[in-house]
mmCIF file of C-alpha atoms in Angstrom:
data_model
loop_
_atom_site.group_PDB
_atom_site.id
_atom_site.type_symbol
_atom_site.label_atom_id
_atom_site.label_comp_id
_atom_site.label_asym_id
_atom_site.label_seq_id
_atom_site.Cartn_x
_atom_site.Cartn_y
_atom_site.Cartn_z
ATOM 1 C CA MET T 1 -62.347 -9.208 -17.009
ATOM 2 C CA LYS T 2 -63.243 -8.907 -20.696
ATOM 3 C CA THR T 3 -66.077 -6.510 -19.899
ATOM 4 C CA ARG T 4 -63.767 -4.389 -17.747
ATOM 5 C CA GLU T 5 -61.197 -4.189 -20.542
ATOM 6 C CA GLU T 6 -63.813 -3.270 -23.140
ATOM 7 C CA LEU T 7 -65.223 -0.599 -20.831
ATOM 8 C CA GLY T 8 -61.747 0.830 -20.234
ATOM 9 C CA ILE T 9 -60.960 0.987 -23.958
ATOM 10 C CA THR T 10 -64.319 2.612 -24.743
ATOM 11 C CA LEU T 11 -63.920 5.206 -21.983
ATOM 12 C CA PHE T 12 -60.357 5.934 -23.105
ATOM 13 C CA ALA T 13 -61.509 6.666 -26.672
ATOM 14 C CA ILE T 14 -64.362 8.872 -25.431
ATOM 15 C CA ALA T 15 -62.032 10.721 -23.063
ATOM 16 C CA LEU T 16 -59.593 11.439 -25.903
ATOM 17 C CA VAL T 17 -62.331 13.112 -27.940
ATOM 18 C CA LEU T 18 -63.608 15.145 -24.992
ATOM 19 C CA LEU T 19 -60.101 16.276 -24.048
ATOM 20 C CA GLN T 20 -59.563 17.596 -27.574
ATOM 21 C CA PHE T 21 -62.580 19.883 -27.412
ATOM 22 C CA ALA T 22 -63.622 20.357 -23.781
ATOM 23 C CA GLY T 23 -60.247 20.713 -22.095
ATOM 24 C CA TYR T 24 -58.810 19.145 -18.972
ATOM 25 C CA ALA T 25 -62.135 18.811 -17.158
ATOM 26 C CA PHE T 26 -62.306 15.242 -18.487
ATOM 27 C CA VAL T 27 -58.883 14.138 -17.234
ATOM 28 C CA PRO T 28 -60.559 12.075 -14.445
ATOM 29 C CA LEU T 29 -62.410 10.097 -17.135
ATOM 30 C CA LEU T 30 -59.127 9.356 -18.919
ATOM 31 C CA ALA T 31 -57.471 8.415 -15.625
ATOM 32 C CA GLY T 32 -60.358 6.110 -14.719
ATOM 33 C CA ALA T 33 -60.180 4.388 -18.105
ATOM 34 C CA LEU T 34 -56.452 3.738 -17.758
ATOM 35 C CA LEU T 35 -56.889 2.447 -14.209
ATOM 36 C CA LEU T 36 -59.396 -0.094 -15.547
ATOM 37 C CA LEU T 37 -56.860 -1.191 -18.171
ATOM 38 C CA PHE T 38 -53.758 -1.190 -15.975
ATOM 39 C CA SER T 39 -51.980 -4.461 -15.177
ATOM 40 C CA GLN T 40 -48.903 -4.608 -12.942
ATOM 41 C CA HIS T 41 -47.547 -7.684 -14.737
ATOM 42 C CA THR T 42 -47.949 -6.028 -18.143
ATOM 43 C CA PHE T 43 -46.299 -2.886 -16.795
ATOM 44 C CA ALA T 44 -43.254 -4.836 -15.577
ATOM 45 C CA THR T 45 -42.985 -6.658 -18.903
ATOM 46 C CA CYS T 46 -43.254 -3.412 -20.858
ATOM 47 C CA VAL T 47 -40.554 -1.713 -18.767
ATOM 48 C CA LYS T 48 -38.173 -4.559 -19.653
ATOM 49 C CA SER T 49 -38.955 -4.118 -23.357
ATOM 50 C CA VAL T 50 -38.138 -0.372 -23.336
ATOM 51 C CA PRO T 51 -35.170 -0.094 -20.938
ATOM 52 C CA LEU T 52 -33.734 3.081 -22.468
ATOM 53 C CA PHE T 53 -37.049 4.910 -22.504
ATOM 54 C CA ALA T 54 -37.901 3.679 -19.005
ATOM 55 C CA GLY T 55 -34.498 4.932 -17.861
ATOM 56 C CA PHE T 56 -35.119 8.308 -19.482
ATOM 57 C CA THR T 57 -38.548 8.555 -17.843
ATOM 58 C CA ALA T 58 -37.259 7.782 -14.351
ATOM 59 C CA ALA T 59 -34.099 9.893 -14.610
ATOM 60 C CA SER T 60 -35.855 12.919 -16.137
ATOM 61 C CA LEU T 61 -38.489 12.823 -13.395
ATOM 62 C CA ILE T 62 -35.767 12.769 -10.735
ATOM 63 C CA VAL T 63 -33.868 15.640 -12.396
ATOM 64 C CA GLY T 64 -37.064 17.649 -12.832
ATOM 65 C CA LEU T 65 -38.121 17.194 -9.208
ATOM 66 C CA PHE T 66 -34.639 18.072 -7.964
ATOM 67 C CA MET T 67 -34.564 21.262 -10.054
ATOM 68 C CA MET T 68 -38.077 22.106 -8.859
ATOM 69 C CA MET T 69 -36.873 21.993 -5.246
ATOM 70 C CA ALA T 70 -33.851 24.118 -6.128
ATOM 71 C CA ARG T 71 -35.795 26.842 -7.917
ATOM 72 C CA PRO T 72 -39.460 27.933 -8.220
ATOM 73 C CA THR T 73 -41.444 26.322 -11.041
ATOM 74 C CA GLU T 74 -44.646 27.696 -12.560
ATOM 75 C CA THR T 75 -47.738 25.498 -12.385
ATOM 76 C CA ALA T 76 -48.647 25.711 -16.110
ATOM 77 C CA PRO T 77 -45.619 23.687 -17.305
ATOM 78 C CA LEU T 78 -46.111 21.202 -14.461
ATOM 79 C CA ALA T 79 -49.578 20.243 -15.734
ATOM 80 C CA ARG T 80 -48.097 19.230 -19.110
ATOM 81 C CA TRP T 81 -45.328 17.208 -17.505
ATOM 82 C CA ILE T 82 -47.727 15.444 -15.122
ATOM 83 C CA GLN T 83 -49.768 14.457 -18.179
ATOM 84 C CA PHE T 84 -46.616 13.184 -19.915
ATOM 85 C CA TYR T 85 -45.474 10.998 -17.017
ATOM 86 C CA PHE T 86 -48.980 9.757 -16.237
ATOM 87 C CA LEU T 87 -49.595 8.583 -19.808
ATOM 88 C CA THR T 88 -46.079 7.162 -20.088
ATOM 89 C CA VAL T 89 -46.538 4.979 -17.003
ATOM 90 C CA MET T 90 -50.205 4.019 -17.339
ATOM 91 C CA LEU T 91 -50.048 3.061 -21.029
ATOM 92 C CA MET T 92 -47.194 0.684 -20.190
ATOM 93 C CA GLY T 93 -49.681 -1.290 -18.107
ATOM 94 C CA VAL T 94 -52.317 -1.726 -20.839
ATOM 95 C CA LYS T 95 -52.406 -5.409 -21.781
ATOM 96 C CA ASP T 96 -54.052 -5.265 -25.212
ATOM 97 C CA LYS T 97 -52.352 -2.257 -26.790
ATOM 98 C CA SER T 98 -53.384 -3.328 -30.293
ATOM 99 C CA ARG T 99 -57.081 -3.060 -29.414
ATOM 100 C CA LEU T 100 -56.458 0.260 -27.720
ATOM 101 C CA LEU T 101 -54.752 1.565 -30.869
ATOM 102 C CA THR T 102 -57.726 0.379 -32.931
ATOM 103 C CA ALA T 103 -60.076 2.350 -30.668
ATOM 104 C CA VAL T 104 -57.846 5.408 -31.060
ATOM 105 C CA LYS T 105 -58.050 4.923 -34.837
ATOM 106 C CA TYR T 106 -61.811 5.488 -34.858
ATOM 107 C CA THR T 107 -61.323 8.501 -32.603
ATOM 108 C CA VAL T 108 -58.868 9.926 -35.137
ATOM 109 C CA TYR T 109 -61.276 9.273 -38.018
ATOM 110 C CA ALA T 110 -64.103 11.083 -36.212
ATOM 111 C CA ILE T 111 -61.960 14.119 -35.379
ATOM 112 C CA PHE T 112 -60.581 14.197 -38.923
ATOM 113 C CA ALA T 113 -64.103 14.268 -40.391
ATOM 114 C CA ALA T 114 -64.976 17.271 -38.207
ATOM 115 C CA ASP T 115 -61.680 18.956 -39.065
ATOM 116 C CA LEU T 116 -62.190 18.460 -42.801
ATOM 117 C CA MET T 117 -65.698 19.914 -42.599
ATOM 118 C CA ALA T 118 -64.389 22.971 -40.740
ATOM 119 C CA ASN T 119 -61.698 23.558 -43.368
ATOM 120 C CA ILE T 120 -64.173 23.147 -46.231
ATOM 121 C CA LEU T 121 -66.383 25.793 -44.610
ATOM 122 C CA GLN T 122 -63.384 28.120 -44.292
ATOM 123 C CA VAL T 123 -62.486 27.627 -47.967
ATOM 124 C CA ALA T 124 -66.115 28.385 -48.863
ATOM 125 C CA GLY T 125 -65.798 31.701 -47.053
ATOM 126 C CA VAL T 126 -67.767 30.840 -43.929
ATOM 127 C CA LYS T 127 -66.455 32.780 -40.937
ATOM 128 C CA LEU T 128 -65.869 30.447 -38.007
ATOM 129 C CA PRO T 129 -65.675 32.248 -34.638
ATOM 130 C CA TRP T 130 -62.531 30.431 -33.464
ATOM 131 C CA VAL T 131 -60.548 30.965 -36.689
ATOM 132 C CA TYR T 132 -58.467 33.965 -37.741
ATOM 133 C CA LEU T 133 -56.897 33.413 -41.169
ATOM 134 C CA THR T 134 -53.713 35.238 -42.141
ATOM 135 C CA ILE T 135 -51.211 34.740 -44.939
ATOM 136 C CA ARG T 136 -47.671 34.478 -43.630
ATOM 137 C CA PRO T 137 -44.755 36.077 -45.486
ATOM 138 C CA GLY T 138 -43.460 33.643 -48.099
ATOM 139 C CA GLU T 139 -46.775 31.783 -48.407
ATOM 140 C CA LEU T 140 -49.463 32.129 -51.085
ATOM 141 C CA ILE T 141 -52.557 31.071 -49.139
ATOM 142 C CA PRO T 142 -53.495 31.064 -45.447
ATOM 143 C CA ARG T 143 -53.060 27.969 -43.333
ATOM 144 C CA PHE T 144 -56.569 26.725 -42.644
ATOM 145 C CA GLN T 145 -57.056 25.939 -38.977
ATOM 146 C CA GLY T 146 -59.687 23.227 -38.873
ATOM 147 C CA ILE T 147 -61.931 22.348 -35.971
ATOM 148 C CA LYS T 148 -59.463 23.478 -33.279
ATOM 149 C CA GLY T 149 -58.361 26.790 -34.775
ATOM 150 C CA ASN T 150 -54.820 25.427 -35.129
ATOM 151 C CA SER T 151 -53.242 24.560 -38.483
ATOM 152 C CA LEU T 152 -50.637 22.282 -36.865
ATOM 153 C CA TYR T 153 -53.390 20.273 -35.196
ATOM 154 C CA SER T 154 -55.232 20.068 -38.516
ATOM 155 C CA GLY T 155 -52.087 18.745 -40.199
ATOM 156 C CA SER T 156 -51.418 16.307 -37.366
ATOM 157 C CA ILE T 157 -54.900 14.763 -37.367
ATOM 158 C CA SER T 158 -54.767 14.407 -41.175
ATOM 159 C CA PHE T 159 -51.394 12.652 -40.955
ATOM 160 C CA LEU T 160 -52.613 10.259 -38.251
ATOM 161 C CA ALA T 161 -55.748 9.467 -40.253
ATOM 162 C CA LEU T 162 -53.686 8.756 -43.382
ATOM 163 C CA CYS T 163 -51.378 6.390 -41.506
ATOM 164 C CA PHE T 164 -54.367 4.430 -40.232
ATOM 165 C CA LEU T 165 -56.116 4.449 -43.624
ATOM 166 C CA ILE T 166 -53.088 2.990 -45.422
ATOM 167 C CA ASN T 167 -53.672 -0.273 -43.564
ATOM 168 C CA GLU T 168 -57.433 -0.434 -44.219
ATOM 169 C CA MET T 169 -57.168 -3.234 -46.781
ATOM 170 C CA GLY T 170 -60.784 -4.249 -46.221
ATOM 171 C CA LEU T 171 -62.075 -1.112 -47.955
ATOM 172 C CA ARG T 172 -62.717 -1.049 -51.678
ATOM 173 C CA LYS T 173 -59.768 0.461 -53.490
ATOM 174 C CA ARG T 174 -61.793 3.314 -55.013
ATOM 175 C CA LEU T 175 -63.275 4.254 -51.636
ATOM 176 C CA ARG T 176 -59.890 4.066 -49.917
ATOM 177 C CA TYR T 177 -58.274 6.275 -52.559
ATOM 178 C CA SER T 178 -61.128 8.786 -52.379
ATOM 179 C CA ILE T 179 -60.805 9.097 -48.600
ATOM 180 C CA ALA T 180 -57.011 9.323 -48.896
ATOM 181 C CA PHE T 181 -57.437 12.147 -51.419
ATOM 182 C CA LEU T 182 -59.586 14.098 -48.941
ATOM 183 C CA MET T 183 -56.994 13.548 -46.225
ATOM 184 C CA VAL T 184 -54.197 14.829 -48.469
ATOM 185 C CA VAL T 185 -56.326 17.859 -49.388
ATOM 186 C CA ASN T 186 -56.859 18.596 -45.701
ATOM 187 C CA LEU T 187 -53.121 18.245 -45.145
ATOM 188 C CA LEU T 188 -52.546 20.756 -47.954
ATOM 189 C CA LEU T 189 -55.044 23.180 -46.444
ATOM 190 C CA ALA T 190 -53.209 22.965 -43.109
ATOM 191 C CA GLY T 191 -50.090 24.076 -44.992
ATOM 192 C CA SER T 192 -47.573 22.249 -42.798
ATOM 193 C CA LEU T 193 -44.668 20.847 -44.799
ATOM 194 C CA ARG T 194 -43.382 18.783 -41.866
ATOM 195 C CA TYR T 195 -46.234 16.289 -42.110
ATOM 196 C CA PHE T 196 -45.698 15.857 -45.851
ATOM 197 C CA ILE T 197 -42.071 14.987 -45.136
ATOM 198 C CA SER T 198 -43.183 12.430 -42.542
ATOM 199 C CA LEU T 199 -45.836 11.046 -44.899
ATOM 200 C CA ALA T 200 -43.295 10.731 -47.727
ATOM 201 C CA LEU T 201 -40.980 8.723 -45.485
ATOM 202 C CA VAL T 202 -43.863 6.483 -44.379
ATOM 203 C CA LEU T 203 -44.718 5.776 -48.034
ATOM 204 C CA VAL T 204 -41.066 4.943 -48.751
ATOM 205 C CA LEU T 205 -41.084 2.678 -45.684
ATOM 206 C CA ILE T 206 -44.063 0.761 -47.092
ATOM 207 C CA THR T 207 -43.159 0.771 -50.800
ATOM 208 C CA PHE T 208 -39.598 -0.481 -50.375
ATOM 209 C CA HIS T 209 -40.254 -2.543 -47.209
ATOM 210 C CA LEU T 210 -37.599 -0.575 -45.346
ATOM 211 C CA TYR T 211 -38.886 -1.943 -42.048
ATOM 212 C CA ARG T 212 -37.205 -5.228 -43.026
ATOM 213 C CA HIS T 213 -33.831 -3.544 -43.649
ATOM 214 C CA ARG T 214 -32.491 -1.987 -40.467
ATOM 215 C CA SER T 215 -29.440 -0.220 -41.915
ATOM 216 C CA TYR T 216 -31.382 1.369 -44.781
ATOM 217 C CA LEU T 217 -34.132 2.512 -42.427
ATOM 218 C CA LEU T 218 -31.794 4.103 -39.884
ATOM 219 C CA SER T 219 -29.733 5.753 -42.640
ATOM 220 C CA GLY T 220 -32.888 7.150 -44.222
ATOM 221 C CA ILE T 221 -34.093 8.546 -40.899
ATOM 222 C CA CYS T 222 -30.757 10.272 -40.223
ATOM 223 C CA ALA T 223 -30.687 11.647 -43.779
ATOM 224 C CA THR T 224 -34.237 12.998 -43.409
ATOM 225 C CA ILE T 225 -33.406 14.783 -40.151
ATOM 226 C CA GLY T 226 -30.317 16.337 -41.743
ATOM 227 C CA MET T 227 -32.273 17.323 -44.863
ATOM 228 C CA VAL T 228 -34.952 19.099 -42.817
ATOM 229 C CA VAL T 229 -32.325 21.097 -40.913
ATOM 230 C CA VAL T 230 -30.596 22.115 -44.168
ATOM 231 C CA LEU T 231 -33.876 23.019 -45.904
ATOM 232 C CA THR T 232 -35.004 25.049 -42.892
ATOM 233 C CA ARG T 233 -31.742 27.006 -42.975
ATOM 234 C CA TRP T 234 -31.919 27.411 -46.747
ATOM 235 C CA THR T 235 -35.504 28.733 -46.801
ATOM 236 C CA MET T 236 -35.443 30.834 -43.631
ATOM 237 C CA MET T 237 -35.261 34.125 -45.545
ATOM 238 C CA SER T 238 -38.266 33.275 -47.727
ATOM 239 C CA SER T 239 -40.432 31.573 -45.089
ATOM 240 C CA GLU T 240 -41.390 33.305 -41.854
ATOM 241 C CA SER T 241 -42.143 30.024 -40.052
ATOM 242 C CA ASN T 242 -38.760 28.559 -41.020
ATOM 243 C CA TYR T 243 -37.039 31.782 -39.959
ATOM 244 C CA PHE T 244 -38.548 31.543 -36.478
ATOM 245 C CA ARG T 245 -37.873 27.802 -36.315
ATOM 246 C CA TYR T 246 -34.183 28.059 -37.204
ATOM 247 C CA LYS T 247 -33.571 31.044 -34.932
ATOM 248 C CA LEU T 248 -35.316 29.342 -31.999
ATOM 249 C CA TRP T 249 -33.252 26.196 -32.545
ATOM 250 C CA GLY T 250 -30.109 28.306 -32.302
ATOM 251 C CA HIS T 251 -31.333 30.154 -29.215
ATOM 252 C CA THR T 252 -32.239 26.874 -27.483
ATOM 253 C CA ILE T 253 -28.821 25.385 -28.263
ATOM 254 C CA ASP T 254 -27.205 28.471 -26.727
ATOM 255 C CA ARG T 255 -29.308 27.964 -23.585
ATOM 256 C CA LEU T 256 -28.300 24.308 -23.498
ATOM 257 C CA ASN T 257 -24.682 25.394 -23.156
ATOM 258 C CA ASP T 258 -25.543 27.200 -19.901
ATOM 259 C CA SER T 259 -26.526 23.956 -18.149
ATOM 260 C CA PRO T 260 -25.604 21.012 -20.393
ATOM 261 C CA LEU T 261 -25.585 18.235 -17.781
ATOM 262 C CA VAL T 262 -28.797 18.651 -15.757
ATOM 263 C CA GLY T 263 -30.806 21.232 -17.685
ATOM 264 C CA ASN T 264 -33.258 23.672 -16.152
ATOM 265 C CA GLY T 265 -36.064 21.464 -14.868
ATOM 266 C CA PHE T 266 -39.696 21.382 -15.964
ATOM 267 C CA LEU T 267 -40.076 24.040 -18.663
ATOM 268 C CA PHE T 268 -42.757 24.255 -21.318
ATOM 269 C CA GLN T 269 -43.747 26.822 -23.904
ATOM 270 C CA GLN T 270 -46.203 29.395 -22.590
ATOM 271 C CA VAL T 271 -47.594 31.174 -25.627
ATOM 272 C CA THR T 272 -50.856 33.092 -25.238
ATOM 273 C CA ASP T 273 -53.078 34.964 -27.667
ATOM 274 C CA HIS T 274 -51.326 38.152 -26.557
ATOM 275 C CA THR T 275 -47.769 36.897 -27.182
ATOM 276 C CA ARG T 276 -45.991 38.993 -29.824
ATOM 277 C CA PHE T 277 -44.371 36.820 -32.468
ATOM 278 C CA SER T 278 -40.702 37.693 -32.391
ATOM 279 C CA VAL T 279 -37.708 35.467 -31.761
ATOM 280 C CA ARG T 280 -37.052 37.200 -28.452
ATOM 281 C CA THR T 281 -40.586 36.917 -27.047
ATOM 282 C CA LEU T 282 -41.014 33.321 -28.220
ATOM 283 C CA ALA T 283 -37.653 32.328 -26.750
ATOM 284 C CA THR T 284 -38.612 34.002 -23.468
ATOM 285 C CA ALA T 285 -41.815 31.938 -23.520
ATOM 286 C CA ASP T 286 -39.640 28.774 -23.754
ATOM 287 C CA VAL T 287 -40.629 27.967 -27.343
ATOM 288 C CA THR T 288 -37.977 25.611 -28.765
ATOM 289 C CA GLU T 289 -39.602 24.391 -32.028
ATOM 290 C CA SER T 290 -38.155 20.961 -31.209
ATOM 291 C CA THR T 291 -39.312 18.576 -28.509
ATOM 292 C CA ILE T 292 -35.900 16.906 -28.591
ATOM 293 C CA LEU T 293 -34.214 20.219 -27.771
ATOM 294 C CA LEU T 294 -36.868 20.847 -25.103
ATOM 295 C CA PHE T 295 -35.840 17.613 -23.383
ATOM 296 C CA GLY T 296 -32.222 18.765 -23.492
ATOM 297 C CA LEU T 297 -33.148 22.180 -22.120
ATOM 298 C CA CYS T 298 -35.155 20.632 -19.288
ATOM 299 C CA PHE T 299 -33.037 17.622 -18.329
ATOM 300 C CA GLY T 300 -29.592 18.090 -19.879
ATOM 301 C CA LEU T 301 -27.758 16.615 -22.857
ATOM 302 C CA PRO T 302 -27.137 13.110 -21.415
ATOM 303 C CA LEU T 303 -30.866 12.474 -20.970
ATOM 304 C CA MET T 304 -31.676 14.087 -24.316
ATOM 305 C CA PHE T 305 -29.342 11.625 -26.049
ATOM 306 C CA LEU T 306 -30.775 8.776 -23.973
ATOM 307 C CA PHE T 307 -34.234 9.670 -25.300
ATOM 308 C CA ILE T 308 -32.921 9.800 -28.884
ATOM 309 C CA ALA T 309 -31.288 6.396 -28.329
ATOM 310 C CA SER T 310 -34.654 5.004 -27.176
ATOM 311 C CA LEU T 311 -36.242 6.207 -30.425
ATOM 312 C CA PHE T 312 -33.544 4.631 -32.585
ATOM 313 C CA ARG T 313 -33.694 1.415 -30.572
ATOM 314 C CA THR T 314 -37.390 1.245 -31.441
ATOM 315 C CA PHE T 315 -36.628 1.928 -35.117
ATOM 316 C CA SER T 316 -34.095 -0.913 -35.079
ATOM 317 C CA HIS T 317 -36.867 -3.298 -33.961
ATOM 318 C CA TYR T 318 -38.932 -2.632 -37.095
ATOM 319 C CA SER T 319 -37.167 -5.626 -38.646
ATOM 320 C CA SER T 320 -39.235 -7.878 -36.350
ATOM 321 C CA TYR T 321 -42.221 -7.211 -38.630
ATOM 322 C CA LYS T 322 -42.700 -9.363 -41.730
ATOM 323 C CA HIS T 323 -45.596 -7.189 -42.887
ATOM 324 C CA TYR T 324 -46.398 -3.503 -42.493
ATOM 325 C CA ALA T 325 -48.517 -2.529 -39.491
ATOM 326 C CA PRO T 326 -49.957 0.938 -38.735
ATOM 327 C CA GLU T 327 -47.826 1.402 -35.604
ATOM 328 C CA LEU T 328 -44.691 1.436 -37.783
ATOM 329 C CA GLY T 329 -45.773 4.435 -39.854
ATOM 330 C CA LEU T 330 -47.380 6.241 -36.941
ATOM 331 C CA PHE T 331 -44.315 5.959 -34.723
ATOM 332 C CA LEU T 332 -41.968 6.924 -37.564
ATOM 333 C CA GLY T 333 -43.897 10.100 -38.374
ATOM 334 C CA LEU T 334 -44.549 11.196 -34.792
ATOM 335 C CA ALA T 335 -41.012 10.409 -33.612
ATOM 336 C CA LEU T 336 -39.428 12.341 -36.484
ATOM 337 C CA ASP T 337 -41.727 15.273 -35.813
ATOM 338 C CA LEU T 338 -40.182 15.555 -32.346
ATOM 339 C CA PHE T 339 -36.895 16.649 -33.943
ATOM 340 C CA TRP T 340 -38.260 19.647 -35.870
ATOM 341 C CA GLY T 341 -41.389 20.397 -33.878
ATOM 342 C CA GLY T 342 -43.746 18.029 -32.159
ATOM 343 C CA SER T 343 -45.194 18.449 -28.718
ATOM 344 C CA ILE T 344 -46.063 16.448 -25.630
ATOM 345 C CA ASP T 345 -49.042 18.605 -24.669
ATOM 346 C CA ASN T 346 -51.551 16.984 -27.051
ATOM 347 C CA VAL T 347 -52.897 13.913 -25.293
ATOM 348 C CA LEU T 348 -54.000 12.264 -28.558
ATOM 349 C CA SER T 349 -50.705 12.356 -30.479
ATOM 350 C CA LEU T 350 -48.730 11.598 -27.299
ATOM 351 C CA SER T 351 -50.911 8.552 -26.604
ATOM 352 C CA VAL T 352 -50.464 7.283 -30.164
ATOM 353 C CA LEU T 353 -46.687 7.766 -29.976
ATOM 354 C CA LEU T 354 -46.418 5.865 -26.681
ATOM 355 C CA ILE T 355 -48.768 3.032 -27.653
ATOM 356 C CA CYS T 356 -46.857 2.477 -30.901
ATOM 357 C CA MET T 357 -43.472 2.540 -29.150
ATOM 358 C CA TYR T 358 -44.622 -0.043 -26.604
ATOM 359 C CA LEU T 359 -46.240 -2.249 -29.260
ATOM 360 C CA ILE T 360 -43.124 -2.351 -31.442
ATOM 361 C CA ASN T 361 -40.743 -3.104 -28.587
ATOM 362 C CA GLN T 362 -42.988 -5.679 -26.941
ATOM 363 C CA LYS T 363 -43.425 -7.519 -30.238
ATOM 364 C CA HIS T 364 -39.642 -7.605 -30.665
ATOM 365 C CA GLN T 365 -39.198 -8.902 -27.125
ATOM 366 C CA THR T 366 -41.837 -11.608 -27.658
ATOM 367 C CA LEU T 367 -40.162 -12.821 -30.853
ATOM 368 C CA SER T 368 -36.680 -12.672 -29.338
ATOM 369 C CA HIS T 369 -37.688 -14.475 -26.108
ATOM 370 C CA PRO T 370 -40.716 -16.640 -26.938
#
C-alpha cells in the first residue's frame, strides 16, 4: 500500500510538470496517479469536512448539465469544467494530502527555477521564440513572461514558490533570504500587482499570527477585497489592465442580472492569439477577470454566494492551527485571487488550492471530533 501511495504521489508531481509544458496529452497520467491515491473512505470523510464546497460542487454540476441540455455548449469550455470537477472529486479521496502538497512544492520549485532563468534571459536581451514583450499604457517596463510566455503564470509560480519557501526553516537564513530575493525579483519582472497584494496579506498573517484570531483575519480579508476594488476603480484611467478589469467586472455584473438564479451554464473565457483586446471583444469571449463572477455567470448568484461561503468557512478554520503551515498562506493567496482574477484552467494552481482547502478543513474536523 505504501509503495502504491508513493508511486501515485510521484506520478502526480510528474504529471503536473508535463501538463504545464506539454499540454493535455498527459491527462491520462494525472488521472492514473489520482486513481492510485483515491480512497472511498477518505473521500467520504473529506466531503463531511467541506459541506458547503461539496454542496456547491454537486449543485453547480447539476445546473451546468441542465443548462447544457437546454442550450448548445461549446466543447472548449467543457474541457476546463471536466478538469475542475475531476480534480475536485479525486483530490478529496487522497489520504495523505500533506505528502501530496510536499511533492507539489518541489514541482513548484523546479518550474520557478526555469521561469526565473527565462526572465533573466529576457532582461539580458535574449529573444525567446514564445515571448512578445510590449509595454502597456501606464506601465514603465514590459511584463516579462517567463517560461510559459505568460506574465500572470510567471507571477503565480513566483507567489507559490514564496509561500512554500517561507516555511523552509531547515535552510540557512542567508540562503533562504537569497532565494526569497530572487523570487521577489521574478514577481517584480512579471509585473502583476495582485500577487504582491496576496503576498503582503500572507506576511501579515504570519507576522501578527492572524490565523489564531478569526475576527481579525476575516475583517482583513474583507478589507483587502474592498481595497482592491477601490484601487482598480481609482487607477483605471492610468492603467490599461485595470481599465479592462473594471469594465469587464461591470459587464459581467450586467450579464448576471439577465439570469441571476441559475446562470448560463458552462462558460469559460475563449481568448486566442487573434482576439482583439477591447472590452467588447473580451466580454464576448466570456472574459470576466474574476473567477467568483464567472461562477455567478455560469451557475447563478445563490451558488456563487455558496462558493464564497465555503471560502470563508475555510478561513474561519485557520484558528485550529497553533503554528503557521504553508497551506494557510497558499489558500489565502489563491482564494483571494479568485475575486479579482484567478482561474480554474491551470491544473497546478487549482490543485494547490483544493489540496490546501481540504487539508485545513480536515484538520479542523479532526480537532473538533477526535
